Amino acid sequence: MDHDFWHQKWRDGQIGFHEKDVNPLLIKNLPALKLPGPSRIFVPLCGKSHDLAWLAEQGHTVVGAELSQQAVEAFFEEHEMVPTVTQSGALRRYRSGPVELLAGDFFDLTEQDLGPVDAVFDRAALVALPAEMRRAYSARLRALTGTAPQLLVSFDYDQSQMKGPPFSVPASEIHAHYDPFYTVDQISSEPISGPLGQRTKGSETVWILSPG
Ligand SMILES: C[S@@+](CC[C@H](N)C(=O)[O-])C[C@H]1O[C@@H](n2cnc3c(N)ncnc32)[C@H](O)[C@@H]1O
């Protein structure tokens, strides 16, 4: 999955992954992160997700990273926010109130660009990447965020039935990436629903990764 693949998707409006509303699994499971109060939440590979605005409405500061500048600019436009734009290392930082989106390659993001993070929300980030990139992504995410607690949503289905993304990331792989560094708890696992559920049978699983 190279950059052109994603830029082309955004250019062509082929963004089936973009949900019309806030992700219900985020609303349901955010309390499981046990955040002590207003927190700084990192959303890697965030697209223009409504989850970003919803997290901000809950009183959190949100920092997203997204390759597509088009997606980042669309987020602010659609939410009628006018961001200030500055360069931050290799990425471009768009900020309005509690929402800060870094446009550029996640793998170019540094700890300095990101700043301290209290929690991570991964929806359609790990599963957006092919296997070899997932290893690099999970290692980089950990390096950037320490063992900040993470709410993670994954899919598990027969990969021979459908070409990703989203890719199938079975429980064994989630444990392989994260067990050495976190306590990994499966919160729920339900049949895949929505448009993806019409393309393949499988499960959508919610995980909480906690320090220790
Ligand atoms: C499947 S989409 C999910 C978007 C968002 N999380 C959501 O739930 O709508 C994956 C996103 O990752 C972005 N992306 C892919 N590779 C990236 C990279 N190396 N750095 C930053 N963003 C990337 C794509 O442009 C795309 O918007």
PDB file of C-alpha atoms and ligand atoms in Angstrom:
ATOM      1  CA  MET A   1       0.000   0.000   0.000  1.00  0.00           C
ATOM      2  CA  ASP A   2       2.005   2.936  -1.175  1.00  0.00           C
ATOM      3  CA  HIS A   3       1.142   6.597  -0.770  1.00  0.00           C
ATOM      4  CA  ASP A   4      -0.268   6.854  -4.302  1.00  0.00           C
ATOM      5  CA  PHE A   5      -2.850   4.187  -3.494  1.00  0.00           C
ATOM      6  CA  TRP A   6      -4.315   6.313  -0.688  1.00  0.00           C
ATOM      7  CA  HIS A   7      -3.952   9.661  -2.464  1.00  0.00           C
ATOM      8  CA  GLN A   8      -5.835   8.181  -5.424  1.00  0.00           C
ATOM      9  CA  LYS A   9      -8.615   6.905  -3.126  1.00  0.00           C
ATOM     10  CA  TRP A  10      -9.081  10.378  -1.673  1.00  0.00           C
ATOM     11  CA  ARG A  11      -8.899  12.064  -5.100  1.00  0.00           C
ATOM     12  CA  ASP A  12     -11.494   9.656  -6.530  1.00  0.00           C
ATOM     13  CA  GLY A  13     -13.750   9.820  -3.465  1.00  0.00           C
ATOM     14  CA  GLN A  14     -13.395   6.044  -3.011  1.00  0.00           C
ATOM     15  CA  ILE A  15     -13.549   6.308   0.741  1.00  0.00           C
ATOM     16  CA  GLY A  16     -15.924   3.537   1.774  1.00  0.00           C
ATOM     17  CA  PHE A  17     -14.031   3.354   5.082  1.00  0.00           C
ATOM     18  CA  HIS A  18     -15.260   6.850   6.026  1.00  0.00           C
ATOM     19  CA  GLU A  19     -18.295   6.506   8.255  1.00  0.00           C
ATOM     20  CA  LYS A  20     -21.208   8.980   8.139  1.00  0.00           C
ATOM     21  CA  ASP A  21     -21.416   9.063  11.923  1.00  0.00           C
ATOM     22  CA  VAL A  22     -19.203   8.611  14.933  1.00  0.00           C
ATOM     23  CA  ASN A  23     -18.041   5.011  15.254  1.00  0.00           C
ATOM     24  CA  PRO A  24     -20.438   3.290  17.709  1.00  0.00           C
ATOM     25  CA  LEU A  25     -17.636   1.118  19.107  1.00  0.00           C
ATOM     26  CA  LEU A  26     -15.774   4.279  20.117  1.00  0.00           C
ATOM     27  CA  ILE A  27     -18.827   5.684  21.915  1.00  0.00           C
ATOM     28  CA  LYS A  28     -19.454   2.363  23.645  1.00  0.00           C
ATOM     29  CA  ASN A  29     -15.885   1.554  24.627  1.00  0.00           C
ATOM     30  CA  LEU A  30     -14.182   4.877  25.338  1.00  0.00           C
ATOM     31  CA  PRO A  31     -14.910   4.459  29.094  1.00  0.00           C
ATOM     32  CA  ALA A  32     -12.869   1.224  29.047  1.00  0.00           C
ATOM     33  CA  LEU A  33      -9.751   3.380  28.568  1.00  0.00           C
ATOM     34  CA  LYS A  34     -10.422   4.662  32.107  1.00  0.00           C
ATOM     35  CA  LEU A  35      -9.131   8.133  31.316  1.00  0.00           C
ATOM     36  CA  PRO A  36      -8.889  10.165  34.508  1.00  0.00           C
ATOM     37  CA  GLY A  37     -10.295  13.325  32.865  1.00  0.00           C
ATOM     38  CA  PRO A  38      -9.654  15.479  29.820  1.00  0.00           C
ATOM     39  CA  SER A  39      -6.837  13.761  27.959  1.00  0.00           C
ATOM     40  CA  ARG A  40      -4.746  14.068  24.812  1.00  0.00           C
ATOM     41  CA  ILE A  41      -5.826  11.303  22.437  1.00  0.00           C
ATOM     42  CA  PHE A  42      -3.856  10.238  19.375  1.00  0.00           C
ATOM     43  CA  VAL A  43      -5.753   8.931  16.345  1.00  0.00           C
ATOM     44  CA  PRO A  44      -3.268   7.474  13.842  1.00  0.00           C
ATOM     45  CA  LEU A  45      -4.247   7.290  10.148  1.00  0.00           C
ATOM     46  CA  CYS A  46      -7.329   9.318  11.033  1.00  0.00           C
ATOM     47  CA  GLY A  47      -8.774  10.259   7.637  1.00  0.00           C
ATOM     48  CA  LYS A  48     -11.504  12.864   8.163  1.00  0.00           C
ATOM     49  CA  SER A  49     -13.308  10.736  10.707  1.00  0.00           C
ATOM     50  CA  HIS A  50     -16.163  12.209  12.760  1.00  0.00           C
ATOM     51  CA  ASP A  51     -14.573  10.409  15.712  1.00  0.00           C
ATOM     52  CA  LEU A  52     -12.064  13.274  15.947  1.00  0.00           C
ATOM     53  CA  ALA A  53     -14.758  15.908  16.505  1.00  0.00           C
ATOM     54  CA  TRP A  54     -16.679  13.656  18.882  1.00  0.00           C
ATOM     55  CA  LEU A  55     -13.614  13.057  21.058  1.00  0.00           C
ATOM     56  CA  ALA A  56     -13.082  16.822  21.208  1.00  0.00           C
ATOM     57  CA  GLU A  57     -16.737  17.296  22.200  1.00  0.00           C
ATOM     58  CA  GLN A  58     -16.117  14.933  25.133  1.00  0.00           C
ATOM     59  CA  GLY A  59     -13.554  17.439  26.421  1.00  0.00           C
ATOM     60  CA  HIS A  60     -10.412  15.784  25.068  1.00  0.00           C
ATOM     61  CA  THR A  61      -7.610  17.223  23.001  1.00  0.00           C
ATOM     62  CA  VAL A  62      -7.245  15.235  19.794  1.00  0.00           C
ATOM     63  CA  VAL A  63      -4.198  14.776  17.636  1.00  0.00           C
ATOM     64  CA  GLY A  64      -4.527  12.880  14.384  1.00  0.00           C
ATOM     65  CA  ALA A  65      -2.021  11.829  11.751  1.00  0.00           C
ATOM     66  CA  GLU A  66      -3.150  11.450   8.153  1.00  0.00           C
ATOM     67  CA  LEU A  67      -1.245  11.087   4.904  1.00  0.00           C
ATOM     68  CA  SER A  68      -3.762  12.941   2.763  1.00  0.00           C
ATOM     69  CA  GLN A  69      -3.725  16.722   3.007  1.00  0.00           C
ATOM     70  CA  GLN A  70      -7.018  16.653   1.106  1.00  0.00           C
ATOM     71  CA  ALA A  71      -8.594  14.582   3.918  1.00  0.00           C
ATOM     72  CA  VAL A  72      -7.214  16.865   6.617  1.00  0.00           C
ATOM     73  CA  GLU A  73      -8.475  20.002   4.889  1.00  0.00           C
ATOM     74  CA  ALA A  74     -11.872  18.355   4.268  1.00  0.00           C
ATOM     75  CA  PHE A  75     -12.201  17.558   7.988  1.00  0.00           C
ATOM     76  CA  PHE A  76     -11.833  21.202   9.002  1.00  0.00           C
ATOM     77  CA  GLU A  77     -14.042  22.469   6.179  1.00  0.00           C
ATOM     78  CA  GLU A  78     -16.825  19.994   6.932  1.00  0.00           C
ATOM     79  CA  HIS A  79     -16.723  20.917  10.618  1.00  0.00           C
ATOM     80  CA  GLU A  80     -16.641  24.634   9.789  1.00  0.00           C
ATOM     81  CA  MET A  81     -13.357  25.132  11.575  1.00  0.00           C
ATOM     82  CA  VAL A  82     -10.574  27.342  10.281  1.00  0.00           C
ATOM     83  CA  PRO A  83      -7.235  25.839  11.263  1.00  0.00           C
ATOM     84  CA  THR A  84      -3.914  27.572  11.638  1.00  0.00           C
ATOM     85  CA  VAL A  85      -1.321  25.764   9.527  1.00  0.00           C
ATOM     86  CA  THR A  86       2.350  25.427  10.423  1.00  0.00           C
ATOM     87  CA  GLN A  87       5.165  23.134   9.363  1.00  0.00           C
ATOM     88  CA  SER A  88       6.167  20.554  11.981  1.00  0.00           C
ATOM     89  CA  GLY A  89       9.203  18.575  10.839  1.00  0.00           C
ATOM     90  CA  ALA A  90       8.198  16.605   7.759  1.00  0.00           C
ATOM     91  CA  LEU A  91       4.491  17.072   8.449  1.00  0.00           C
ATOM     92  CA  ARG A  92       2.079  19.970   8.207  1.00  0.00           C
ATOM     93  CA  ARG A  93       0.196  20.780  11.407  1.00  0.00           C
ATOM     94  CA  TYR A  94      -3.433  21.980  11.168  1.00  0.00           C
ATOM     95  CA  ARG A  95      -4.853  23.170  14.458  1.00  0.00           C
ATOM     96  CA  SER A  96      -8.226  24.543  15.483  1.00  0.00           C
ATOM     97  CA  GLY A  97      -9.183  24.574  19.157  1.00  0.00           C
ATOM     98  CA  PRO A  98      -8.794  21.093  20.621  1.00  0.00           C
ATOM     99  CA  VAL A  99      -8.184  19.366  17.251  1.00  0.00           C
ATOM    100  CA  GLU A 100      -4.742  19.115  15.748  1.00  0.00           C
ATOM    101  CA  LEU A 101      -4.160  17.076  12.582  1.00  0.00           C
ATOM    102  CA  LEU A 102      -0.706  16.316  11.208  1.00  0.00           C
ATOM    103  CA  ALA A 103      -0.749  15.859   7.450  1.00  0.00           C
ATOM    104  CA  GLY A 104       1.981  13.595   6.136  1.00  0.00           C
ATOM    105  CA  ASP A 105       3.447  10.129   6.521  1.00  0.00           C
ATOM    106  CA  PHE A 106       2.886   8.516   9.931  1.00  0.00           C
ATOM    107  CA  PHE A 107       6.368   6.987   9.617  1.00  0.00           C
ATOM    108  CA  ASP A 108       7.894  10.498   9.449  1.00  0.00           C
ATOM    109  CA  LEU A 109       6.184  11.569  12.674  1.00  0.00           C
ATOM    110  CA  THR A 110       8.541  12.140  15.606  1.00  0.00           C
ATOM    111  CA  GLU A 111       7.922  12.246  19.358  1.00  0.00           C
ATOM    112  CA  GLN A 112       8.526  16.012  19.196  1.00  0.00           C
ATOM    113  CA  ASP A 113       5.873  16.501  16.483  1.00  0.00           C
ATOM    114  CA  LEU A 114       3.353  14.418  18.383  1.00  0.00           C
ATOM    115  CA  GLY A 115       3.964  15.565  21.945  1.00  0.00           C
ATOM    116  CA  PRO A 116       2.809  13.594  24.980  1.00  0.00           C
ATOM    117  CA  VAL A 117      -0.162  11.327  24.480  1.00  0.00           C
ATOM    118  CA  ASP A 118      -2.508   9.884  27.135  1.00  0.00           C
ATOM    119  CA  ALA A 119      -4.321   7.374  24.926  1.00  0.00           C
ATOM    120  CA  VAL A 120      -4.593   6.015  21.394  1.00  0.00           C
ATOM    121  CA  PHE A 121      -7.674   5.201  19.293  1.00  0.00           C
ATOM    122  CA  ASP A 122      -6.943   2.897  16.349  1.00  0.00           C
ATOM    123  CA  ARG A 123      -9.919   2.406  14.065  1.00  0.00           C
ATOM    124  CA  ALA A 124      -9.013   1.236  10.549  1.00  0.00           C
ATOM    125  CA  ALA A 125      -5.321   2.100  10.962  1.00  0.00           C
ATOM    126  CA  LEU A 126      -3.555  -1.210  11.737  1.00  0.00           C
ATOM    127  CA  VAL A 127      -6.023  -3.061   9.490  1.00  0.00           C
ATOM    128  CA  ALA A 128      -5.416  -0.571   6.661  1.00  0.00           C
ATOM    129  CA  LEU A 129      -1.852  -1.796   6.258  1.00  0.00           C
ATOM    130  CA  PRO A 130      -0.397  -4.968   4.722  1.00  0.00           C
ATOM    131  CA  ALA A 131       1.420  -7.433   7.008  1.00  0.00           C
ATOM    132  CA  GLU A 132       4.972  -6.111   6.628  1.00  0.00           C
ATOM    133  CA  MET A 133       3.831  -2.536   7.276  1.00  0.00           C
ATOM    134  CA  ARG A 134       1.776  -3.599  10.303  1.00  0.00           C
ATOM    135  CA  ARG A 135       4.929  -4.735  12.076  1.00  0.00           C
ATOM    136  CA  ALA A 136       6.584  -1.373  11.450  1.00  0.00           C
ATOM    137  CA  TYR A 137       3.393   0.524  12.340  1.00  0.00           C
ATOM    138  CA  SER A 138       2.853  -1.185  15.699  1.00  0.00           C
ATOM    139  CA  ALA A 139       6.517  -0.724  16.660  1.00  0.00           C
ATOM    140  CA  ARG A 140       6.482   2.937  15.635  1.00  0.00           C
ATOM    141  CA  LEU A 141       3.196   3.579  17.433  1.00  0.00           C
ATOM    142  CA  ARG A 142       4.643   2.151  20.617  1.00  0.00           C
ATOM    143  CA  ALA A 143       7.817   4.206  20.259  1.00  0.00           C
ATOM    144  CA  LEU A 144       5.752   7.371  19.787  1.00  0.00           C
ATOM    145  CA  THR A 145       3.239   6.787  22.568  1.00  0.00           C
ATOM    146  CA  GLY A 146       5.017   4.587  25.108  1.00  0.00           C
ATOM    147  CA  THR A 147       2.476   2.295  26.650  1.00  0.00           C
ATOM    148  CA  ALA A 148      -0.358   4.838  26.591  1.00  0.00           C
ATOM    149  CA  PRO A 149      -3.588   2.824  26.763  1.00  0.00           C
ATOM    150  CA  GLN A 150      -5.093   2.009  23.410  1.00  0.00           C
ATOM    151  CA  LEU A 151      -8.588   1.280  22.119  1.00  0.00           C
ATOM    152  CA  LEU A 152      -8.158  -0.819  18.983  1.00  0.00           C
ATOM    153  CA  VAL A 153     -10.705  -2.191  16.521  1.00  0.00           C
ATOM    154  CA  SER A 154      -9.659  -5.055  14.234  1.00  0.00           C
ATOM    155  CA  PHE A 155     -11.182  -7.371  11.655  1.00  0.00           C
ATOM    156  CA  ASP A 156     -10.669 -11.107  11.395  1.00  0.00           C
ATOM    157  CA  TYR A 157     -11.892 -12.841   8.235  1.00  0.00           C
ATOM    158  CA  ASP A 158     -10.685 -15.337   5.632  1.00  0.00           C
ATOM    159  CA  GLN A 159      -8.132 -13.263   3.693  1.00  0.00           C
ATOM    160  CA  SER A 160      -8.488 -15.547   0.659  1.00  0.00           C
ATOM    161  CA  GLN A 161     -12.116 -14.343   0.323  1.00  0.00           C
ATOM    162  CA  MET A 162     -11.263 -10.682  -0.061  1.00  0.00           C
ATOM    163  CA  LYS A 163      -8.290  -8.534  -0.892  1.00  0.00           C
ATOM    164  CA  GLY A 164      -7.559  -5.866   1.729  1.00  0.00           C
ATOM    165  CA  PRO A 165      -7.646  -3.171   2.844  1.00  0.00           C
ATOM    166  CA  PRO A 166      -9.066  -3.591   5.325  1.00  0.00           C
ATOM    167  CA  PHE A 167      -6.863  -6.589   6.019  1.00  0.00           C
ATOM    168  CA  SER A 168      -7.651  -9.463   8.329  1.00  0.00           C
ATOM    169  CA  VAL A 169      -5.613  -9.169  11.526  1.00  0.00           C
ATOM    170  CA  PRO A 170      -6.373 -12.222  13.669  1.00  0.00           C
ATOM    171  CA  ALA A 171      -6.106 -12.295  17.459  1.00  0.00           C
ATOM    172  CA  SER A 172      -2.781 -14.151  17.259  1.00  0.00           C
ATOM    173  CA  GLU A 173      -1.263 -11.234  15.360  1.00  0.00           C
ATOM    174  CA  ILE A 174      -2.675  -8.604  17.739  1.00  0.00           C
ATOM    175  CA  HIS A 175      -1.081 -10.547  20.604  1.00  0.00           C
ATOM    176  CA  ALA A 176       2.214 -10.902  18.722  1.00  0.00           C
ATOM    177  CA  HIS A 177       2.464  -7.121  18.150  1.00  0.00           C
ATOM    178  CA  TYR A 178       1.372  -5.982  21.563  1.00  0.00           C
ATOM    179  CA  ASP A 179       1.677  -8.700  24.261  1.00  0.00           C
ATOM    180  CA  PRO A 180       5.331  -7.933  25.032  1.00  0.00           C
ATOM    181  CA  PHE A 181       4.439  -4.353  25.997  1.00  0.00           C
ATOM    182  CA  TYR A 182       0.811  -4.203  27.130  1.00  0.00           C
ATOM    183  CA  THR A 183      -1.865  -6.194  28.864  1.00  0.00           C
ATOM    184  CA  VAL A 184      -4.060  -7.071  25.886  1.00  0.00           C
ATOM    185  CA  ASP A 185      -7.774  -7.578  26.616  1.00  0.00           C
ATOM    186  CA  GLN A 186     -10.433  -8.492  24.118  1.00  0.00           C
ATOM    187  CA  ILE A 187     -13.541  -6.464  24.982  1.00  0.00           C
ATOM    188  CA  SER A 188     -15.963  -7.740  22.345  1.00  0.00           C
ATOM    189  CA  SER A 189     -16.139  -9.632  19.085  1.00  0.00           C
ATOM    190  CA  GLU A 190     -19.188  -9.348  16.824  1.00  0.00           C
ATOM    191  CA  PRO A 191     -19.946 -10.394  13.240  1.00  0.00           C
ATOM    192  CA  ILE A 192     -18.712  -7.766  10.779  1.00  0.00           C
ATOM    193  CA  SER A 193     -21.655  -5.519   9.896  1.00  0.00           C
ATOM    194  CA  GLY A 194     -22.271  -2.714   7.392  1.00  0.00           C
ATOM    195  CA  PRO A 195     -20.914  -2.668   3.831  1.00  0.00           C
ATOM    196  CA  LEU A 196     -17.859  -4.758   4.770  1.00  0.00           C
ATOM    197  CA  GLY A 197     -20.138  -7.414   6.286  1.00  0.00           C
ATOM    198  CA  GLN A 198     -21.806  -7.743   2.871  1.00  0.00           C
ATOM    199  CA  ARG A 199     -18.436  -8.439   1.258  1.00  0.00           C
ATOM    200  CA  THR A 200     -17.111 -10.957   3.756  1.00  0.00           C
ATOM    201  CA  LYS A 201     -18.045 -12.964   6.843  1.00  0.00           C
ATOM    202  CA  GLY A 202     -15.879 -12.557   9.888  1.00  0.00           C
ATOM    203  CA  SER A 203     -15.613 -10.680  13.146  1.00  0.00           C
ATOM    204  CA  GLU A 204     -14.939  -7.142  14.283  1.00  0.00           C
ATOM    205  CA  THR A 205     -13.070  -7.188  17.554  1.00  0.00           C
ATOM    206  CA  VAL A 206     -12.484  -4.474  20.126  1.00  0.00           C
ATOM    207  CA  TRP A 207      -9.315  -4.543  22.221  1.00  0.00           C
ATOM    208  CA  ILE A 208      -8.044  -2.553  25.153  1.00  0.00           C
ATOM    209  CA  LEU A 209      -4.275  -2.382  25.510  1.00  0.00           C
ATOM    210  CA  SER A 210      -3.187  -1.219  28.947  1.00  0.00           C
ATOM    211  CA  PRO A 211       0.274  -0.549  30.334  1.00  0.00           C
ATOM    212  CA  GLY A 212       1.959  -3.469  32.044  1.00  0.00           C
TER     213      GLY A 212
HETATM  214  C1  LIG B   1      -8.883   2.863   6.112  1.00  0.00           C
HETATM  215  S1  LIG B   1      -8.583   4.573   6.239  1.00  0.00           S
HETATM  216  C2  LIG B   1      -9.182   4.902   7.894  1.00  0.00           C
HETATM  217  C3  LIG B   1      -9.362   6.344   8.208  1.00  0.00           C
HETATM  218  C4  LIG B   1      -9.955   6.617   9.585  1.00  0.00           C
HETATM  219  N1  LIG B   1      -9.238   5.980  10.653  1.00  0.00           N
HETATM  220  C5  LIG B   1     -11.425   6.267   9.626  1.00  0.00           C
HETATM  221  O1  LIG B   1     -11.805   5.489  10.514  1.00  0.00           O
HETATM  222  O2  LIG B   1     -12.192   6.793   8.802  1.00  0.00           O
HETATM  223  C6  LIG B   1      -6.824   4.618   6.382  1.00  0.00           C
HETATM  224  C7  LIG B   1      -6.279   6.026   6.304  1.00  0.00           C
HETATM  225  O3  LIG B   1      -4.879   5.973   6.525  1.00  0.00           O
HETATM  226  C8  LIG B   1      -4.252   6.924   5.703  1.00  0.00           C
HETATM  227  N2  LIG B   1      -2.854   6.480   5.555  1.00  0.00           N
HETATM  228  C9  LIG B   1      -2.385   5.432   4.856  1.00  0.00           C
HETATM  229  N3  LIG B   1      -1.060   5.314   4.969  1.00  0.00           N
HETATM  230  C10 LIG B   1      -0.660   6.324   5.793  1.00  0.00           C
HETATM  231  C11 LIG B   1       0.616   6.753   6.297  1.00  0.00           C
HETATM  232  N4  LIG B   1       1.738   6.113   5.977  1.00  0.00           N
HETATM  233  N5  LIG B   1       0.650   7.832   7.125  1.00  0.00           N
HETATM  234  C12 LIG B   1      -0.502   8.489   7.450  1.00  0.00           C
HETATM  235  N6  LIG B   1      -1.726   8.126   7.006  1.00  0.00           N
HETATM  236  C13 LIG B   1      -1.801   7.062   6.183  1.00  0.00           C
HETATM  237  C14 LIG B   1      -5.059   6.910   4.419  1.00  0.00           C
HETATM  238  O4  LIG B   1      -4.925   8.097   3.649  1.00  0.00           O
HETATM  239  C15 LIG B   1      -6.480   6.710   4.967  1.00  0.00           C
HETATM  240  O5  LIG B   1      -7.128   7.940   5.163  1.00  0.00           O
END
